[in-house]
Amino acid sequence: MPYIESLVYLIPLLFIAGVLDSIAGGGGLIALPAYMLTGMPIHSAYACNKLQSAAGSATAGAKFIKEGYIDIRIALIALPFTVLASYFATRIVIALNSDTVKLIIAACIPIAVLLMFLKRKITTKTVLRQELNVKTVSLSIASGLVLGSYDALFGPGGGTIAMIIFSLLLNYDLRVGNANSKLIIMSSNITAAISYTLQGFMLFHIAIPCAIANMLGSYIGSSIAIKKGDKIVLPTMLTVLVFLIGQVVLGFIV
């Protein structure tokens, strides 16, 4: 797909992905297939997605932090384990051929969509801060390893998995779970983006405009999330997901 045409196609979708991801996670379900459908190499699609996602997560995370919705101690415990897992998982993806990576994506998309709906079944908690003890530290370390591995191997749905871990297992308010997940996912994305850049897969002329669009969407979406506006965007999310996933499935068949 020509450069200008690619941007015209990608920028609105990456804006929407930023809005949705900052509210409920799962923005990568829009972003990664969108990159793939431009015809760029699969590893470059991963690379652009990581850079754009890191920018969006940082924007949303900053908004949540400003409003006080983050338990920074728990998030910082998970962070180094996220970086470690993300580095090694990214090396695995880089070593795989394009067809194998596409199979991973095809297998993981339905799982990520299911997780999006599972997240909505979580009973809203009210905990804003957790005490540091064996349980919370262990869950933080485990979540860092799981999230770093999953985010690097696939990506879409990683924020949702993080919210499930933080909100269901650690009983956080969903906004705190969301904020913690943004810091974790951002660290994983930055690690992966650096690895892809060093390997020459990053297409900055695509990734940077998309990152700006995603940041704008993330800022707006995080404002909505803080006001509990999750349900407002659900119909939009479903419409876009059905459209994009349908195209990806057709692409595999054809």
Tab-separated table of N, CA and C in Angstrom, residues 43-187:
chain	number	residue	atom	x	y	z
A	43	HIS	N	7.262	-8.555	10.708
A	43	HIS	CA	8.110	-8.078	11.798
A	43	HIS	C	8.100	-6.550	11.883
A	44	SER	N	7.927	-5.884	10.749
A	44	SER	CA	7.798	-4.421	10.762
A	44	SER	C	6.455	-4.013	11.355
A	45	ALA	N	5.417	-4.819	11.103
A	45	ALA	CA	4.109	-4.547	11.719
A	45	ALA	C	4.216	-4.641	13.238
A	46	TYR	N	4.921	-5.663	13.726
A	46	TYR	CA	5.166	-5.789	15.169
A	46	TYR	C	5.917	-4.566	15.687
A	47	ALA	N	6.958	-4.164	14.959
A	47	ALA	CA	7.800	-3.058	15.400
A	47	ALA	C	7.006	-1.763	15.514
A	48	CYS	N	6.246	-1.427	14.459
A	48	CYS	CA	5.438	-0.195	14.479
A	48	CYS	C	4.404	-0.249	15.587
A	49	ASN	N	3.820	-1.422	15.789
A	49	ASN	CA	2.811	-1.575	16.835
A	49	ASN	C	3.410	-1.337	18.217
A	50	LYS	N	4.637	-1.808	18.425
A	50	LYS	CA	5.279	-1.633	19.734
A	50	LYS	C	5.585	-0.166	20.019
A	51	LEU	N	6.107	0.553	19.024
A	51	LEU	CA	6.439	1.958	19.228
A	51	LEU	C	5.186	2.777	19.496
A	52	GLN	N	4.166	2.570	18.669
A	52	GLN	CA	2.913	3.309	18.824
A	52	GLN	C	2.231	2.968	20.156
A	53	SER	N	2.264	1.683	20.522
A	53	SER	CA	1.627	1.261	21.770
A	53	SER	C	2.349	1.828	22.986
A	54	ALA	N	3.676	1.899	22.917
A	54	ALA	CA	4.440	2.481	24.021
A	54	ALA	C	4.061	3.944	24.229
A	55	ALA	N	3.928	4.678	23.121
A	55	ALA	CA	3.562	6.093	23.206
A	55	ALA	C	2.163	6.257	23.782
A	56	GLY	N	1.229	5.431	23.311
A	56	GLY	CA	-0.142	5.517	23.808
A	56	GLY	C	-0.245	5.136	25.267
A	57	SER	N	0.455	4.076	25.669
A	57	SER	CA	0.422	3.635	27.067
A	57	SER	C	1.020	4.695	27.985
A	58	ALA	N	2.095	5.349	27.530
A	58	ALA	CA	2.720	6.404	28.334
A	58	ALA	C	1.763	7.572	28.524
A	59	THR	N	1.045	7.929	27.468
A	59	THR	CA	0.097	9.044	27.553
A	59	THR	C	-1.042	8.735	28.514
A	60	ALA	N	-1.636	7.549	28.356
A	60	ALA	CA	-2.732	7.150	29.238
A	60	ALA	C	-2.242	6.997	30.675
A	61	GLY	N	-1.063	6.381	30.831
A	61	GLY	CA	-0.511	6.187	32.165
A	61	GLY	C	-0.275	7.503	32.886
A	62	ALA	N	0.236	8.504	32.159
A	62	ALA	CA	0.482	9.815	32.758
A	62	ALA	C	-0.821	10.446	33.246
A	63	LYS	N	-1.883	10.254	32.484
A	63	LYS	CA	-3.187	10.801	32.869
A	63	LYS	C	-3.697	10.136	34.144
A	64	PHE	N	-3.574	8.806	34.219
A	64	PHE	CA	-4.015	8.082	35.409
A	64	PHE	C	-3.177	8.476	36.628
A	65	ILE	N	-1.853	8.599	36.432
A	65	ILE	CA	-0.971	8.975	37.533
A	65	ILE	C	-1.324	10.356	38.059
A	66	LYS	N	-1.594	11.276	37.148
A	66	LYS	CA	-1.972	12.627	37.549
A	66	LYS	C	-3.217	12.624	38.420
A	67	GLU	N	-4.148	11.716	38.136
A	67	GLU	CA	-5.388	11.625	38.899
A	67	GLU	C	-5.250	10.739	40.141
A	68	GLY	N	-4.069	10.168	40.358
A	68	GLY	CA	-3.817	9.366	41.554
A	68	GLY	C	-4.227	7.914	41.455
A	69	TYR	N	-4.533	7.429	40.255
A	69	TYR	CA	-4.992	6.050	40.082
A	69	TYR	C	-3.850	5.131	39.673
A	70	ILE	N	-2.901	4.924	40.586
A	70	ILE	CA	-1.833	3.957	40.337
A	70	ILE	C	-1.223	3.564	41.677
A	71	ASP	N	-0.876	2.298	41.806
A	71	ASP	CA	-0.136	1.818	42.972
A	71	ASP	C	1.284	1.579	42.488
A	72	ILE	N	2.095	2.604	42.562
A	72	ILE	CA	3.394	2.612	41.903
A	72	ILE	C	4.336	1.550	42.446
A	73	ARG	N	4.218	1.207	43.737
A	73	ARG	CA	5.138	0.209	44.311
A	73	ARG	C	4.936	-1.162	43.674
A	74	ILE	N	3.682	-1.566	43.534
A	74	ILE	CA	3.375	-2.864	42.923
A	74	ILE	C	3.811	-2.875	41.460
A	75	ALA	N	3.533	-1.782	40.756
A	75	ALA	CA	3.884	-1.696	39.338
A	75	ALA	C	5.398	-1.760	39.143
A	76	LEU	N	6.159	-1.092	40.010
A	76	LEU	CA	7.617	-1.073	39.865
A	76	LEU	C	8.245	-2.422	40.189
A	77	ILE	N	7.601	-3.198	41.055
A	77	ILE	CA	8.112	-4.546	41.329
A	77	ILE	C	7.991	-5.415	40.088
A	78	ALA	N	6.863	-5.282	39.370
A	78	ALA	CA	6.628	-6.094	38.175
A	78	ALA	C	7.488	-5.655	36.997
A	79	LEU	N	7.854	-4.388	36.948
A	79	LEU	CA	8.469	-3.801	35.755
A	79	LEU	C	9.754	-4.495	35.287
A	80	PRO	N	10.755	-4.727	36.151
A	80	PRO	CA	11.991	-5.352	35.642
A	80	PRO	C	11.766	-6.761	35.105
A	81	PHE	N	10.820	-7.482	35.675
A	81	PHE	CA	10.527	-8.837	35.190
A	81	PHE	C	9.796	-8.774	33.846
A	82	THR	N	9.006	-7.723	33.663
A	82	THR	CA	8.363	-7.506	32.372
A	82	THR	C	9.403	-7.255	31.288
A	83	VAL	N	10.359	-6.396	31.586
A	83	VAL	CA	11.411	-6.057	30.624
A	83	VAL	C	12.218	-7.303	30.256
A	84	LEU	N	12.570	-8.093	31.258
A	84	LEU	CA	13.355	-9.302	31.024
A	84	LEU	C	12.601	-10.282	30.124
A	85	ALA	N	11.336	-10.539	30.469
A	85	ALA	CA	10.538	-11.484	29.682
A	85	ALA	C	10.297	-10.958	28.273
A	86	SER	N	10.055	-9.659	28.157
A	86	SER	CA	9.801	-9.059	26.853
A	86	SER	C	11.018	-9.171	25.948
A	87	TYR	N	12.196	-8.977	26.498
A	87	TYR	CA	13.423	-9.053	25.696
A	87	TYR	C	13.582	-10.438	25.073
A	88	PHE	N	13.466	-11.479	25.897
A	88	PHE	CA	13.684	-12.832	25.391
A	88	PHE	C	12.558	-13.268	24.447
A	89	ALA	N	11.312	-12.866	24.751
A	89	ALA	CA	10.203	-13.232	23.869
A	89	ALA	C	10.325	-12.527	22.523
A	90	THR	N	10.794	-11.288	22.522
A	90	THR	CA	10.998	-10.560	21.270
A	90	THR	C	12.063	-11.225	20.421
A	91	ARG	N	13.124	-11.718	21.065
A	91	ARG	CA	14.162	-12.429	20.328
A	91	ARG	C	13.582	-13.676	19.650
A	92	ILE	N	12.637	-14.327	20.308
A	92	ILE	CA	12.000	-15.509	19.720
A	92	ILE	C	11.209	-15.119	18.477
A	93	VAL	N	10.420	-14.033	18.588
A	93	VAL	CA	9.600	-13.590	17.452
A	93	VAL	C	10.482	-13.221	16.267
A	94	ILE	N	11.573	-12.520	16.520
A	94	ILE	CA	12.483	-12.114	15.448
A	94	ILE	C	13.084	-13.327	14.742
A	95	ALA	N	13.309	-14.402	15.508
A	95	ALA	CA	13.913	-15.612	14.936
A	95	ALA	C	12.918	-16.435	14.120
A	96	LEU	N	11.606	-16.221	14.337
A	96	LEU	CA	10.590	-16.997	13.627
A	96	LEU	C	10.351	-16.436	12.232
A	97	ASN	N	9.933	-17.302	11.309
A	97	ASN	CA	9.591	-16.818	9.975
A	97	ASN	C	8.199	-16.199	9.974
A	98	SER	N	7.875	-15.471	8.916
A	98	SER	CA	6.632	-14.715	8.847
A	98	SER	C	5.401	-15.600	8.969
A	99	ASP	N	5.416	-16.756	8.326
A	99	ASP	CA	4.251	-17.638	8.359
A	99	ASP	C	3.960	-18.128	9.777
A	100	THR	N	5.008	-18.444	10.514
A	100	THR	CA	4.824	-18.905	11.894
A	100	THR	C	4.255	-17.793	12.762
A	101	VAL	N	4.764	-16.574	12.588
A	101	VAL	CA	4.263	-15.438	13.354
A	101	VAL	C	2.791	-15.187	13.045
A	102	LYS	N	2.413	-15.305	11.778
A	102	LYS	CA	1.014	-15.121	11.401
A	102	LYS	C	0.112	-16.178	12.037
A	103	LEU	N	0.617	-17.384	12.158
A	103	LEU	CA	-0.151	-18.436	12.821
A	103	LEU	C	-0.354	-18.122	14.296
A	104	ILE	N	0.677	-17.571	14.926
A	104	ILE	CA	0.565	-17.158	16.330
A	104	ILE	C	-0.525	-16.097	16.476
A	105	ILE	N	-0.525	-15.128	15.558
A	105	ILE	CA	-1.524	-14.063	15.597
A	105	ILE	C	-2.928	-14.630	15.399
A	106	ALA	N	-3.075	-15.529	14.420
A	106	ALA	CA	-4.390	-16.116	14.140
A	106	ALA	C	-4.910	-16.887	15.344
A	107	ALA	N	-4.012	-17.543	16.078
A	107	ALA	CA	-4.419	-18.324	17.242
A	107	ALA	C	-4.750	-17.439	18.438
A	108	CYS	N	-4.043	-16.330	18.567
A	108	CYS	CA	-4.187	-15.494	19.762
A	108	CYS	C	-5.327	-14.484	19.673
A	109	ILE	N	-5.706	-14.071	18.473
A	109	ILE	CA	-6.760	-13.060	18.349
A	109	ILE	C	-8.062	-13.507	19.016
A	110	PRO	N	-8.565	-14.722	18.775
A	110	PRO	CA	-9.803	-15.124	19.464
A	110	PRO	C	-9.655	-15.145	20.981
A	111	ILE	N	-8.476	-15.539	21.467
A	111	ILE	CA	-8.230	-15.557	22.904
A	111	ILE	C	-8.286	-14.150	23.469
A	112	ALA	N	-7.654	-13.201	22.767
A	112	ALA	CA	-7.636	-11.816	23.226
A	112	ALA	C	-9.040	-11.223	23.236
A	113	VAL	N	-9.842	-11.545	22.209
A	113	VAL	CA	-11.224	-11.048	22.165
A	113	VAL	C	-12.016	-11.605	23.345
A	114	LEU	N	-11.815	-12.887	23.639
A	114	LEU	CA	-12.500	-13.509	24.771
A	114	LEU	C	-12.118	-12.824	26.078
A	115	LEU	N	-10.847	-12.480	26.217
A	115	LEU	CA	-10.386	-11.800	27.424
A	115	LEU	C	-11.021	-10.430	27.573
A	116	MET	N	-11.272	-9.767	26.443
A	116	MET	CA	-11.945	-8.470	26.493
A	116	MET	C	-13.299	-8.591	27.179
A	117	PHE	N	-14.020	-9.650	26.870
A	117	PHE	CA	-15.341	-9.843	27.461
A	117	PHE	C	-15.241	-10.360	28.897
A	118	LEU	N	-14.213	-11.180	29.167
A	118	LEU	CA	-14.002	-11.658	30.524
A	118	LEU	C	-13.733	-10.496	31.463
A	119	LYS	N	-12.971	-9.525	30.999
A	119	LYS	CA	-12.661	-8.366	31.823
A	119	LYS	C	-13.916	-7.636	32.278
A	120	ARG	N	-14.926	-7.627	31.420
A	120	ARG	CA	-16.158	-6.909	31.733
A	120	ARG	C	-16.995	-7.632	32.780
A	121	LYS	N	-16.649	-8.901	33.085
A	121	LYS	CA	-17.373	-9.657	34.098
A	121	LYS	C	-16.781	-9.473	35.493
A	122	ILE	N	-15.640	-8.781	35.563
A	122	ILE	CA	-14.992	-8.590	36.859
A	122	ILE	C	-15.821	-7.639	37.719
A	123	THR	N	-16.080	-8.062	38.936
A	123	THR	CA	-16.798	-7.184	39.866
A	123	THR	C	-15.901	-6.012	40.213
A	124	THR	N	-16.438	-4.823	40.155
A	124	THR	CA	-15.648	-3.635	40.430
A	124	THR	C	-15.192	-3.619	41.890
A	125	LYS	N	-13.904	-3.463	42.074
A	125	LYS	CA	-13.323	-3.370	43.413
A	125	LYS	C	-13.067	-1.903	43.740
A	126	THR	N	-12.621	-1.664	44.983
A	126	THR	CA	-12.404	-0.280	45.406
A	126	THR	C	-11.007	-0.040	45.962
A	127	VAL	N	-10.156	-1.075	45.966
A	127	VAL	CA	-8.820	-0.940	46.539
A	127	VAL	C	-7.952	-0.063	45.651
A	128	LEU	N	-7.332	0.957	46.255
A	128	LEU	CA	-6.442	1.848	45.514
A	128	LEU	C	-4.971	1.572	45.814
A	129	ARG	N	-4.676	1.005	46.976
A	129	ARG	CA	-3.300	0.691	47.357
A	129	ARG	C	-3.277	-0.662	48.069
A	130	GLN	N	-2.239	-1.453	47.795
A	130	GLN	CA	-2.069	-2.747	48.443
A	130	GLN	C	-0.838	-2.727	49.344
A	131	GLU	N	-0.914	-3.489	50.429
A	131	GLU	CA	0.246	-3.663	51.285
A	131	GLU	C	1.257	-4.578	50.585
A	132	LEU	N	2.526	-4.335	50.835
A	132	LEU	CA	3.564	-5.199	50.282
A	132	LEU	C	3.731	-6.411	51.195
A	133	ASN	N	3.417	-7.579	50.678
A	133	ASN	CA	3.597	-8.817	51.419
A	133	ASN	C	3.966	-9.916	50.426
A	134	VAL	N	4.118	-11.138	50.895
A	134	VAL	CA	4.548	-12.235	50.025
A	134	VAL	C	3.579	-12.427	48.868
A	135	LYS	N	2.286	-12.355	49.145
A	135	LYS	CA	1.279	-12.579	48.101
A	135	LYS	C	1.333	-11.504	47.028
A	136	THR	N	1.308	-10.239	47.438
A	136	THR	CA	1.251	-9.161	46.454
A	136	THR	C	2.551	-9.057	45.658
A	137	VAL	N	3.678	-9.271	46.320
A	137	VAL	CA	4.965	-9.222	45.611
A	137	VAL	C	5.064	-10.390	44.627
A	138	SER	N	4.649	-11.584	45.058
A	138	SER	CA	4.694	-12.756	44.173
A	138	SER	C	3.800	-12.571	42.956
A	139	LEU	N	2.600	-12.042	43.174
A	139	LEU	CA	1.686	-11.791	42.060
A	139	LEU	C	2.241	-10.726	41.119
A	140	SER	N	2.928	-9.742	41.676
A	140	SER	CA	3.527	-8.692	40.854
A	140	SER	C	4.627	-9.266	39.960
A	141	ILE	N	5.494	-10.087	40.544
A	141	ILE	CA	6.576	-10.692	39.778
A	141	ILE	C	6.013	-11.614	38.695
A	142	ALA	N	5.036	-12.445	39.075
A	142	ALA	CA	4.428	-13.365	38.109
A	142	ALA	C	3.749	-12.611	36.983
A	143	SER	N	3.056	-11.533	37.333
A	143	SER	CA	2.368	-10.753	36.298
A	143	SER	C	3.358	-10.115	35.354
A	144	GLY	N	4.488	-9.658	35.875
A	144	GLY	CA	5.517	-9.072	35.019
A	144	GLY	C	6.055	-10.071	34.012
A	145	LEU	N	6.318	-11.288	34.467
A	145	LEU	CA	6.832	-12.325	33.573
A	145	LEU	C	5.801	-12.733	32.522
A	146	VAL	N	4.564	-12.920	32.968
A	146	VAL	CA	3.498	-13.324	32.038
A	146	VAL	C	3.217	-12.230	31.019
A	147	LEU	N	3.091	-11.003	31.501
A	147	LEU	CA	2.730	-9.898	30.618
A	147	LEU	C	3.848	-9.574	29.628
A	148	GLY	N	5.090	-9.605	30.099
A	148	GLY	CA	6.206	-9.337	29.198
A	148	GLY	C	6.296	-10.370	28.093
A	149	SER	N	6.089	-11.640	28.458
A	149	SER	CA	6.142	-12.718	27.465
A	149	SER	C	4.995	-12.614	26.474
A	150	TYR	N	3.788	-12.450	26.991
A	150	TYR	CA	2.605	-12.390	26.115
A	150	TYR	C	2.662	-11.163	25.208
A	151	ASP	N	3.005	-10.029	25.790
A	151	ASP	CA	3.002	-8.794	25.013
A	151	ASP	C	4.016	-8.845	23.879
A	152	ALA	N	5.168	-9.459	24.119
A	152	ALA	CA	6.193	-9.534	23.078
A	152	ALA	C	5.859	-10.582	22.024
A	153	LEU	N	5.276	-11.698	22.444
A	153	LEU	CA	4.950	-12.753	21.500
A	153	LEU	C	3.752	-12.407	20.633
A	154	PHE	N	2.789	-11.687	21.215
A	154	PHE	CA	1.579	-11.339	20.471
A	154	PHE	C	1.279	-9.852	20.615
A	155	GLY	N	0.878	-9.422	21.797
A	155	GLY	CA	0.634	-7.990	22.035
A	155	GLY	C	-0.805	-7.664	22.345
A	156	PRO	N	-1.699	-7.725	21.347
A	156	PRO	CA	-3.096	-7.367	21.586
A	156	PRO	C	-3.713	-8.163	22.729
A	157	GLY	N	-4.365	-7.455	23.638
A	157	GLY	CA	-4.972	-8.109	24.786
A	157	GLY	C	-4.094	-8.102	26.018
A	158	GLY	N	-2.812	-7.687	25.864
A	158	GLY	CA	-1.906	-7.669	27.004
A	158	GLY	C	-2.385	-6.744	28.107
A	159	GLY	N	-2.890	-5.578	27.723
A	159	GLY	CA	-3.414	-4.642	28.707
A	159	GLY	C	-4.623	-5.200	29.430
A	160	THR	N	-5.440	-5.955	28.713
A	160	THR	CA	-6.618	-6.567	29.318
A	160	THR	C	-6.212	-7.644	30.314
A	161	ILE	N	-5.222	-8.467	29.937
A	161	ILE	CA	-4.728	-9.490	30.858
A	161	ILE	C	-4.177	-8.821	32.120
A	162	ALA	N	-3.446	-7.730	31.945
A	162	ALA	CA	-2.892	-7.008	33.092
A	162	ALA	C	-4.006	-6.497	34.001
A	163	MET	N	-5.071	-5.964	33.399
A	163	MET	CA	-6.190	-5.461	34.196
A	163	MET	C	-6.873	-6.594	34.956
A	164	ILE	N	-6.985	-7.764	34.322
A	164	ILE	CA	-7.586	-8.921	34.991
A	164	ILE	C	-6.735	-9.331	36.193
A	165	ILE	N	-5.414	-9.383	35.986
A	165	ILE	CA	-4.507	-9.764	37.074
A	165	ILE	C	-4.598	-8.772	38.218
A	166	PHE	N	-4.483	-7.495	37.893
A	166	PHE	CA	-4.462	-6.477	38.939
A	166	PHE	C	-5.813	-6.286	39.622
A	167	SER	N	-6.888	-6.358	38.861
A	167	SER	CA	-8.210	-6.097	39.432
A	167	SER	C	-8.845	-7.328	40.059
A	168	LEU	N	-8.637	-8.486	39.453
A	168	LEU	CA	-9.265	-9.701	39.972
A	168	LEU	C	-8.441	-10.317	41.094
A	169	LEU	N	-7.131	-10.439	40.891
A	169	LEU	CA	-6.286	-11.111	41.872
A	169	LEU	C	-5.818	-10.187	42.990
A	170	LEU	N	-5.607	-8.915	42.670
A	170	LEU	CA	-5.143	-7.968	43.681
A	170	LEU	C	-6.248	-7.022	44.158
A	171	ASN	N	-7.455	-7.229	43.650
A	171	ASN	CA	-8.643	-6.509	44.121
A	171	ASN	C	-8.613	-4.992	43.894
A	172	TYR	N	-7.845	-4.550	42.894
A	172	TYR	CA	-7.777	-3.115	42.633
A	172	TYR	C	-9.049	-2.589	41.970
A	173	ASP	N	-9.335	-1.337	42.230
A	173	ASP	CA	-10.286	-0.584	41.428
A	173	ASP	C	-9.832	-0.697	39.973
A	174	LEU	N	-10.778	-0.840	39.044
A	174	LEU	CA	-10.412	-1.050	37.641
A	174	LEU	C	-9.535	0.072	37.091
A	175	ARG	N	-9.739	1.279	37.598
A	175	ARG	CA	-8.916	2.386	37.115
A	175	ARG	C	-7.471	2.234	37.581
A	176	VAL	N	-7.267	1.729	38.803
A	176	VAL	CA	-5.913	1.473	39.295
A	176	VAL	C	-5.299	0.298	38.532
A	177	GLY	N	-6.108	-0.743	38.314
A	177	GLY	CA	-5.627	-1.869	37.522
A	177	GLY	C	-5.221	-1.426	36.129
A	178	ASN	N	-6.010	-0.534	35.551
A	178	ASN	CA	-5.717	0.012	34.230
A	178	ASN	C	-4.413	0.804	34.250
A	179	ALA	N	-4.262	1.660	35.251
A	179	ALA	CA	-3.063	2.494	35.346
A	179	ALA	C	-1.807	1.644	35.524
A	180	ASN	N	-1.872	0.656	36.425
A	180	ASN	CA	-0.727	-0.235	36.625
A	180	ASN	C	-0.372	-0.963	35.328
A	181	SER	N	-1.411	-1.398	34.606
A	181	SER	CA	-1.172	-2.135	33.370
A	181	SER	C	-0.480	-1.267	32.328
A	182	LYS	N	-0.792	0.028	32.300
A	182	LYS	CA	-0.176	0.918	31.308
A	182	LYS	C	1.331	1.010	31.517
A	183	LEU	N	1.754	1.122	32.778
A	183	LEU	CA	3.190	1.210	33.063
A	183	LEU	C	3.896	-0.083	32.670
A	184	ILE	N	3.256	-1.220	32.977
A	184	ILE	CA	3.853	-2.514	32.657
A	184	ILE	C	3.951	-2.718	31.147
A	185	ILE	N	2.839	-2.474	30.445
A	185	ILE	CA	2.814	-2.670	28.998
A	185	ILE	C	3.761	-1.696	28.297
A	186	MET	N	3.847	-0.473	28.801
A	186	MET	CA	4.758	0.506	28.206
A	186	MET	C	6.197	0.003	28.283
A	187	SER	N	6.591	-0.548	29.426
A	187	SER	CA	7.969	-1.029	29.575
A	187	SER	C	8.245	-2.189	28.627
